[in-house]
Short mmCIF file of C-alpha atoms and ligand atoms in Angstrom, two decimals:
data_model
loop_
_atom_site.label_atom_id
_atom_site.label_comp_id
_atom_site.label_asym_id
_atom_site.label_seq_id
_atom_site.Cartn_x
_atom_site.Cartn_y
_atom_site.Cartn_z
CA MET A 408 41.64 -15.58 10.34
CA ALA A 409 44.83 -15.02 8.36
CA GLU A 410 45.08 -11.60 6.85
CA LEU A 411 45.55 -11.28 3.11
CA VAL A 412 48.74 -9.31 2.51
CA ILE A 413 49.68 -8.22 -1.00
CA ALA A 414 53.46 -7.93 -1.06
CA THR A 415 54.91 -5.36 -3.44
CA SER A 416 56.82 -8.22 -5.07
CA GLN A 417 53.42 -9.51 -6.21
CA ALA A 418 52.57 -6.30 -8.02
CA PRO A 419 52.23 -6.64 -11.79
CA ARG A 420 54.55 -4.90 -14.26
CA ALA A 421 54.36 -1.11 -14.12
CA ARG A 422 52.94 -1.20 -17.65
CA VAL A 423 50.04 -3.35 -16.51
CA GLN A 424 49.36 -1.12 -13.51
CA ALA A 425 49.14 1.84 -15.89
CA MET A 426 47.20 -0.12 -18.50
CA MET A 427 44.04 1.34 -19.98
CA GLU A 428 40.96 -0.37 -18.52
CA TYR A 429 38.12 -1.47 -20.72
CA HIS A 430 34.77 -2.59 -19.32
CA PRO A 431 32.21 -3.22 -22.05
CA PRO A 432 28.68 -2.47 -20.85
CA LEU A 433 27.53 -6.09 -20.68
CA GLY A 434 24.89 -7.27 -18.19
CA SER A 435 21.09 -6.94 -18.36
CA ARG A 436 21.09 -7.10 -22.16
CA ASP A 437 17.67 -8.74 -22.38
CA ALA A 438 16.38 -6.29 -24.98
CA LEU A 439 16.94 -5.48 -28.66
CA ARG A 440 20.76 -5.44 -28.62
CA LEU A 441 21.85 -2.62 -30.91
CA ASP A 442 24.92 -1.82 -28.78
CA PHE A 443 27.73 -4.23 -29.83
CA ASN A 444 27.37 -4.44 -33.64
CA GLU A 445 26.58 -8.13 -33.29
CA ASN A 446 24.40 -10.13 -35.63
CA THR A 447 21.06 -9.38 -33.96
CA LEU A 448 19.32 -12.57 -35.00
CA ALA A 449 21.21 -15.89 -35.18
CA CYS A 450 24.00 -17.77 -36.88
CA SER A 451 23.39 -20.12 -39.80
CA PRO A 452 21.06 -23.03 -38.89
CA ARG A 453 23.80 -25.35 -40.20
CA VAL A 454 26.08 -24.19 -37.39
CA ARG A 455 23.33 -24.99 -34.88
CA GLU A 456 23.12 -28.51 -36.33
CA VAL A 457 26.87 -29.06 -35.91
CA LEU A 458 26.72 -27.84 -32.32
CA GLY A 459 23.93 -30.29 -31.55
CA GLN A 460 26.03 -33.19 -32.82
CA ILE A 461 29.16 -32.58 -30.76
CA SER A 462 29.86 -35.59 -28.55
CA ALA A 463 31.14 -35.51 -24.99
CA GLY A 464 34.15 -37.50 -26.20
CA ALA A 465 35.06 -34.80 -28.70
CA LEU A 466 35.38 -32.34 -25.82
CA THR A 467 38.03 -34.47 -24.10
CA ARG A 468 40.52 -33.74 -26.88
CA TYR A 469 42.67 -30.64 -27.29
CA PRO A 470 41.49 -28.62 -30.27
CA GLU A 471 43.37 -29.11 -33.53
CA ARG A 472 43.38 -25.92 -35.52
CA GLU A 473 45.54 -26.77 -38.58
CA PRO A 474 42.95 -28.64 -40.72
CA VAL A 475 40.41 -25.86 -40.22
CA GLU A 476 43.04 -23.19 -40.85
CA ALA A 477 43.85 -24.88 -44.16
CA MET A 478 40.15 -24.84 -45.07
CA VAL A 479 39.83 -21.15 -44.20
CA ALA A 480 42.99 -20.33 -46.18
CA LYS A 481 41.50 -22.09 -49.22
CA HIS A 482 38.25 -20.16 -48.78
CA LEU A 483 40.27 -16.91 -48.84
CA GLY A 484 42.48 -17.99 -51.76
CA LEU A 485 45.58 -18.01 -49.53
CA ALA A 486 48.19 -20.55 -48.43
CA PRO A 487 47.78 -22.15 -44.97
CA ALA A 488 51.03 -20.47 -43.83
CA GLN A 489 49.38 -17.10 -44.48
CA VAL A 490 46.40 -17.60 -42.14
CA ALA A 491 46.03 -18.07 -38.38
CA LEU A 492 42.73 -18.58 -36.59
CA THR A 493 42.41 -16.59 -33.37
CA ASN A 494 40.15 -16.25 -30.35
CA GLY A 495 38.32 -13.38 -32.00
CA VAL A 496 40.05 -10.46 -33.73
CA ASP A 497 40.84 -9.21 -30.23
CA GLU A 498 43.37 -12.01 -29.82
CA ALA A 499 44.80 -11.30 -33.29
CA ILE A 500 45.40 -7.67 -32.25
CA HIS A 501 46.84 -8.70 -28.89
CA VAL A 502 49.23 -11.26 -30.36
CA LEU A 503 50.32 -9.01 -33.23
CA PHE A 504 51.15 -6.19 -30.82
CA GLU A 505 52.99 -8.57 -28.47
CA ALA A 506 55.01 -9.91 -31.39
CA PHE A 507 55.99 -6.60 -32.98
CA LEU A 508 55.81 -3.65 -30.56
CA ASP A 509 59.06 -2.99 -28.75
CA ALA A 510 60.10 -0.22 -26.33
CA GLY A 511 60.25 3.08 -28.21
CA ASP A 512 58.13 1.84 -31.11
CA GLU A 513 55.01 3.66 -32.23
CA LEU A 514 51.56 2.33 -33.01
CA LEU A 515 49.90 4.73 -35.42
CA LEU A 516 46.11 4.99 -35.24
CA PRO A 517 43.43 7.16 -36.80
CA VAL A 518 40.89 8.02 -34.08
CA PRO A 519 38.12 7.61 -33.13
CA THR A 520 38.48 3.88 -33.70
CA TYR A 521 38.11 0.45 -32.09
CA THR A 522 39.12 0.78 -28.42
CA MET A 523 41.10 -2.45 -28.11
CA TYR A 524 44.00 -1.20 -30.24
CA GLU A 525 44.94 1.30 -27.55
CA VAL A 526 44.14 -1.13 -24.73
CA TYR A 527 46.53 -3.79 -26.05
CA ALA A 528 49.15 -1.20 -27.02
CA SER A 529 49.10 0.08 -23.44
CA ALA A 530 50.28 -3.35 -22.25
CA THR A 531 53.43 -3.01 -24.38
CA ASP A 532 56.34 -0.58 -24.07
CA ALA A 533 55.38 1.12 -27.32
CA ARG A 534 53.60 4.45 -27.65
CA ALA A 535 50.25 4.95 -29.36
CA VAL A 536 50.30 7.94 -31.75
CA THR A 537 46.77 9.00 -32.67
CA VAL A 538 45.56 11.09 -35.59
CA LEU A 539 42.16 12.68 -35.00
CA ALA A 540 39.65 12.64 -37.86
CA ASP A 541 37.92 15.88 -38.87
CA ALA A 542 34.29 16.54 -37.89
CA ASP A 543 33.14 14.58 -40.97
CA LEU A 544 34.91 11.53 -39.43
CA GLN A 545 36.38 10.60 -42.82
CA PHE A 546 39.62 8.59 -42.85
CA PRO A 547 42.37 11.18 -42.06
CA TYR A 548 44.59 9.90 -44.87
CA GLU A 549 46.92 12.86 -45.48
CA ARG A 550 47.56 13.41 -41.79
CA LEU A 551 48.25 9.73 -41.24
CA LEU A 552 50.82 9.78 -44.04
CA ASN A 553 52.46 12.79 -42.40
CA ALA A 554 52.52 11.06 -38.99
CA ILE A 555 54.57 8.09 -40.26
CA ALA A 556 57.93 8.15 -38.44
CA PRO A 557 61.02 5.92 -38.40
CA ARG A 558 59.72 4.25 -35.20
CA THR A 559 56.22 3.59 -36.62
CA LYS A 560 55.98 -0.17 -36.21
CA ILE A 561 52.28 -0.89 -36.67
CA ILE A 562 49.55 1.13 -38.36
CA ALA A 563 46.13 -0.23 -37.33
CA ILE A 564 43.13 0.66 -39.43
CA ALA A 565 39.61 -0.65 -38.94
CA ASN A 566 38.03 -0.65 -42.38
CA PRO A 567 35.17 0.19 -42.23
CA ASN A 568 35.94 2.01 -39.01
CA SER A 569 33.98 1.88 -35.76
CA PRO A 570 32.26 3.93 -34.40
CA SER A 571 32.17 6.19 -37.49
CA GLY A 572 31.28 3.61 -40.18
CA THR A 573 33.50 5.47 -42.67
CA ALA A 574 36.05 3.66 -44.84
CA ALA A 575 39.51 4.09 -46.36
CA THR A 576 40.04 3.24 -50.02
CA ARG A 577 42.21 0.40 -51.26
CA GLU A 578 44.60 2.96 -52.84
CA GLN A 579 44.97 4.82 -49.53
CA LEU A 580 45.76 1.60 -47.65
CA LEU A 581 48.28 0.54 -50.27
CA GLU A 582 50.00 3.93 -50.23
CA LEU A 583 50.26 3.79 -46.42
CA ALA A 584 51.90 0.36 -46.70
CA ARG A 585 54.30 1.71 -49.34
CA ARG A 586 55.22 4.77 -47.31
CA ALA A 587 55.87 2.80 -44.09
CA PRO A 588 57.94 -0.22 -45.19
CA GLN A 589 59.33 -0.51 -41.64
CA ALA A 590 55.80 -1.04 -40.25
CA VAL A 591 53.09 -3.67 -40.37
CA VAL A 592 49.84 -2.24 -41.72
CA LEU A 593 46.94 -4.07 -40.05
CA VAL A 594 43.64 -3.68 -41.88
CA ASP A 595 40.88 -4.87 -39.55
CA GLU A 596 38.01 -5.98 -41.79
CA ALA A 597 35.62 -6.91 -38.98
CA TYR A 598 32.73 -5.35 -40.96
CA PHE A 599 33.87 -6.57 -44.39
CA HIS A 600 30.63 -8.34 -45.28
CA PHE A 601 28.60 -5.14 -45.00
CA HIS A 602 31.17 -3.09 -46.93
CA GLY A 603 32.06 -5.57 -49.66
CA GLU A 604 35.54 -4.14 -50.28
CA THR A 605 38.72 -5.86 -49.17
CA VAL A 606 42.49 -5.93 -49.46
CA MET A 607 42.64 -9.63 -48.58
CA ASP A 608 43.61 -10.41 -52.20
CA LEU A 609 46.85 -8.44 -51.69
CA ILE A 610 48.09 -10.69 -48.87
CA GLY A 611 51.53 -11.96 -49.79
CA THR A 612 52.04 -9.44 -52.59
CA VAL A 613 52.36 -6.43 -50.25
CA PRO A 614 55.15 -7.45 -47.84
CA ASN A 615 53.90 -5.50 -44.80
CA LEU A 616 50.12 -5.90 -45.14
CA MET A 617 48.04 -7.96 -42.69
CA VAL A 618 44.26 -8.37 -42.62
CA ALA A 619 42.00 -9.42 -39.74
CA ARG A 620 38.46 -10.77 -40.08
CA THR A 621 35.93 -11.82 -37.48
CA PHE A 622 33.10 -14.34 -37.25
CA SER A 623 31.47 -12.20 -34.53
CA LYS A 624 29.56 -9.85 -36.81
CA ALA A 625 27.82 -11.05 -40.02
CA TYR A 626 28.34 -14.75 -39.11
CA GLY A 627 26.61 -14.31 -35.75
CA LEU A 628 29.22 -16.23 -33.73
CA ALA A 629 30.46 -13.60 -31.25
CA GLY A 630 29.93 -16.09 -28.40
CA LEU A 631 32.23 -18.68 -29.98
CA ARG A 632 35.14 -16.17 -30.16
CA LEU A 633 36.49 -16.76 -33.61
CA GLY A 634 38.61 -14.51 -35.80
CA LEU A 635 41.52 -14.74 -38.17
CA LEU A 636 44.69 -12.96 -39.09
CA ALA A 637 46.16 -13.18 -42.59
CA GLY A 638 49.56 -11.96 -43.69
CA PRO A 639 52.75 -12.88 -45.49
CA ALA A 640 54.13 -16.23 -44.25
CA GLU A 641 57.35 -14.48 -43.10
CA LEU A 642 55.33 -12.29 -40.69
CA MET A 643 52.83 -14.96 -39.71
CA ARG A 644 55.59 -17.21 -38.35
CA TRP A 645 56.31 -14.63 -35.61
CA VAL A 646 52.63 -14.26 -34.83
CA ARG A 647 52.32 -18.04 -34.48
CA ARG A 648 55.21 -18.11 -32.05
CA VAL A 649 53.25 -15.90 -29.64
CA LEU A 650 49.80 -17.43 -30.32
CA SER A 651 48.60 -20.18 -27.97
CA PRO A 652 48.12 -23.41 -29.96
CA TYR A 653 44.75 -23.97 -28.24
CA SER A 654 43.22 -20.49 -28.06
CA VAL A 655 40.53 -21.40 -30.59
CA ASN A 656 38.35 -23.99 -28.88
CA SER A 657 37.03 -27.18 -30.43
CA LEU A 658 33.41 -26.00 -30.60
CA ALA A 659 34.46 -22.99 -32.66
CA LEU A 660 36.65 -25.17 -34.89
CA ALA A 661 33.82 -27.69 -35.41
CA CYS A 662 31.38 -24.93 -36.40
CA LEU A 663 33.60 -22.95 -38.72
CA PRO A 664 33.36 -25.17 -41.84
CA ALA A 665 29.55 -25.14 -41.66
CA ALA A 666 29.56 -21.36 -41.19
CA LEU A 667 31.82 -20.85 -44.21
CA GLU A 668 29.84 -23.24 -46.39
CA ASP A 669 26.56 -21.45 -45.76
CA GLN A 670 27.39 -18.29 -47.70
CA ALA A 671 23.71 -18.07 -48.68
CA TYR A 672 22.92 -17.32 -45.04
CA ILE A 673 25.55 -14.53 -44.92
CA GLU A 674 24.21 -13.04 -48.15
CA TRP A 675 20.69 -13.11 -46.78
CA TYR A 676 21.65 -11.54 -43.45
CA VAL A 677 23.81 -8.82 -45.04
CA GLY A 678 21.02 -8.01 -47.54
CA GLU A 679 18.56 -7.72 -44.68
CA VAL A 680 20.85 -5.39 -42.71
CA LEU A 681 21.60 -3.16 -45.72
CA ALA A 682 17.88 -2.82 -46.50
CA ALA A 683 17.15 -2.06 -42.83
CA LYS A 684 19.98 0.49 -42.75
CA LYS A 685 18.39 2.44 -45.63
CA GLU A 686 15.06 2.58 -43.79
CA PHE A 687 16.70 3.52 -40.51
CA GLU A 688 18.81 6.27 -42.09
CA ALA A 689 15.71 7.71 -43.76
CA ALA A 690 13.98 7.81 -40.35
CA VAL A 691 17.01 9.52 -38.76
CA ASP A 692 17.05 12.10 -41.58
CA ALA A 693 13.31 12.73 -41.24
CA LEU A 694 13.89 13.51 -37.55
CA LYS A 695 16.65 15.94 -38.58
CA VAL A 696 19.22 14.14 -36.47
CA ARG A 697 22.75 14.36 -37.87
CA ARG A 698 24.31 11.05 -38.87
CA TRP A 699 27.43 9.85 -40.66
CA PRO A 700 27.30 7.71 -43.81
CA SER A 701 28.13 4.17 -42.77
CA ARG A 702 29.66 1.25 -44.69
CA ALA A 703 29.02 -1.14 -41.79
CA ASN A 704 26.13 -2.63 -39.77
CA PHE A 705 25.74 0.43 -37.54
CA VAL A 706 25.04 4.15 -37.77
CA LEU A 707 26.56 6.91 -35.64
CA VAL A 708 24.10 9.67 -34.76
CA ASP A 709 24.65 13.05 -33.11
CA ILE A 710 22.34 13.44 -30.12
CA GLY A 711 24.28 16.26 -28.48
CA ALA A 712 24.14 17.14 -24.79
CA GLN A 713 21.21 14.78 -24.12
CA HIS A 714 23.16 11.65 -25.16
CA GLY A 715 23.01 10.01 -21.72
CA GLU A 716 19.27 10.57 -21.43
CA PHE A 717 18.82 9.30 -25.01
CA VAL A 718 20.54 5.99 -24.19
CA ARG A 719 18.47 5.62 -20.98
CA ARG A 720 15.17 6.35 -22.73
CA MET A 721 15.95 4.00 -25.63
CA LYS A 722 16.69 1.28 -23.06
CA ALA A 723 13.35 1.97 -21.37
CA GLU A 724 11.79 1.46 -24.84
CA GLY A 725 13.54 -1.93 -25.02
CA VAL A 726 16.43 -0.92 -27.32
CA LEU A 727 20.09 -0.95 -26.24
CA VAL A 728 22.34 1.54 -28.04
CA ARG A 729 25.93 2.59 -27.38
CA ASP A 730 27.01 6.00 -26.10
CA ARG A 731 30.34 6.83 -27.80
CA SER A 732 30.71 10.25 -26.13
CA ASN A 733 34.00 9.28 -24.52
CA ASP A 734 35.63 8.47 -27.87
CA PRO A 735 37.90 11.19 -29.26
CA GLY A 736 35.89 13.75 -31.26
CA CYS A 737 32.60 11.97 -30.48
CA ASP A 738 31.01 14.02 -27.72
CA GLY A 739 27.22 13.60 -27.86
CA ARG A 740 27.36 10.76 -30.38
CA VAL A 741 25.60 7.44 -30.09
CA ARG A 742 26.20 4.31 -32.18
CA ILE A 743 23.22 2.21 -33.19
CA THR A 744 23.66 -1.30 -34.62
CA ILE A 745 21.44 -2.23 -37.56
CA GLY A 746 19.49 -5.49 -37.31
CA THR A 747 16.75 -6.91 -39.50
CA ARG A 748 14.00 -4.75 -41.04
CA GLU A 749 11.49 -6.08 -38.54
CA GLN A 750 13.75 -5.31 -35.59
CA MET A 751 14.61 -1.88 -36.95
CA SER A 752 10.99 -0.89 -37.41
CA GLY A 753 10.71 -1.35 -33.62
CA ALA A 754 13.91 0.63 -33.16
CA ILE A 755 12.57 3.44 -35.40
CA ALA A 756 9.41 3.65 -33.27
CA ALA A 757 11.57 3.84 -30.12
CA LEU A 758 13.77 6.50 -31.76
CA LYS A 759 10.75 8.65 -32.65
CA GLU A 760 9.32 8.38 -29.12
CA THR A 761 12.67 9.15 -27.55
CA MET A 762 13.45 12.15 -29.76
CA ALA A 763 9.98 13.59 -29.20
CA ALA A 764 10.41 13.24 -25.41
CA LEU A 765 13.90 14.75 -25.46
CA ARG A 766 12.80 17.70 -27.61
CA GLU A 767 9.86 18.35 -25.35
CA GLU A 768 12.13 18.21 -22.32
CA LYS A 769 14.58 20.61 -23.93
CA GLY A 770 11.79 22.99 -24.98
CA SER A 771 10.32 23.12 -21.50
CA ARG A 772 13.63 24.05 -19.85
C1 PLP B 1446 36.85 -2.95 -35.69
C2 PLP B 1446 36.66 -4.12 -34.79
N1 PLP B 1446 37.59 -5.06 -34.74
C3 PLP B 1446 37.46 -6.14 -33.95
C4 PLP B 1446 36.35 -6.30 -33.15
C5 PLP B 1446 36.26 -7.50 -32.23
O1 PLP B 1446 36.12 -8.67 -32.94
P1 PLP B 1446 36.09 -10.07 -32.21
O2 PLP B 1446 34.74 -10.28 -31.62
O3 PLP B 1446 36.41 -11.03 -33.32
O4 PLP B 1446 37.17 -10.06 -31.16
C6 PLP B 1446 35.33 -5.36 -33.18
C7 PLP B 1446 34.15 -5.53 -32.31
O5 PLP B 1446 33.36 -4.69 -32.07
C8 PLP B 1446 35.50 -4.23 -34.02
O6 PLP B 1446 34.57 -3.26 -34.04
#
């Protein structure tokens, strides 16, 4: 049998060899999934209808994104040249970084934050400069302003942020954009629907502001991989040059108009999550577990040294939650997605059981 020899000439770029690895804990997720901040229930029934009507013939054609992009732009009150659909916000981040980050440039990030910013930055020749939030995990505004440098090329801000759930104000975001005219300020509004505040209306009036949105969270379409990037037309033309013309597939494109039209479904789902969040937070407080105020569809709780055991026991109770202990400044912290009130009453029962068991274990040591 011929031996497989990997010649050094087949090695990837040094950057890729040194790239940060990211392995989301997928697999055996047949439980209440409170670990990825997904919609925990379903997408709009209208989207299901569209999916059921897709013909085999339709799948033979390459996807055509422009008509749907124009529809999305109209929905957002923007011009088609200001909006690009992407294969999830992840692709928007990837493409933006590929388009703008050069050797010697800096990506400025408040941390802890969404992991993929650093992952995609590590594939470029730019350097990630991180600004750690205080223990309250509030947006480290003043320190971010002070960290702006001539080589700052992108400032990426998840708003609301994950895993903290805290948010920056519109004024803070605008001031950052003003103070870093040489940089693109990316505001990632993945959790916009739960927060209700946006800077999307400023697209085109602030020359260096870009906004990303996803259909993976409130819309319940994480499996379709659908996101968008909005920005001034002059910046979007460079993004489009890097973006694959077919990265958003035809199933996603077919479903998007129905998803957008059914705003009543989004309002219902968001209302359900916000009501469930109140109940869940009250239960966390009653157990005297520290938590951070959240503007999104998840809550970060401080479990302390027993965080690993907490996640294992919650799983045994049928509830998946996400250990964020490896995030900067997050040792012992666990992020719990909020679902519907019915789902969360099950999660509250699991939380009570788990905390009682952990406290007993700790007491008996
Ligand atoms: C802040 C933030 N941005 C982007 C994403 C990914 O979005 P998408 O599924 O559209 O790639 C996530 C997912 O967890 C997120 O938390």
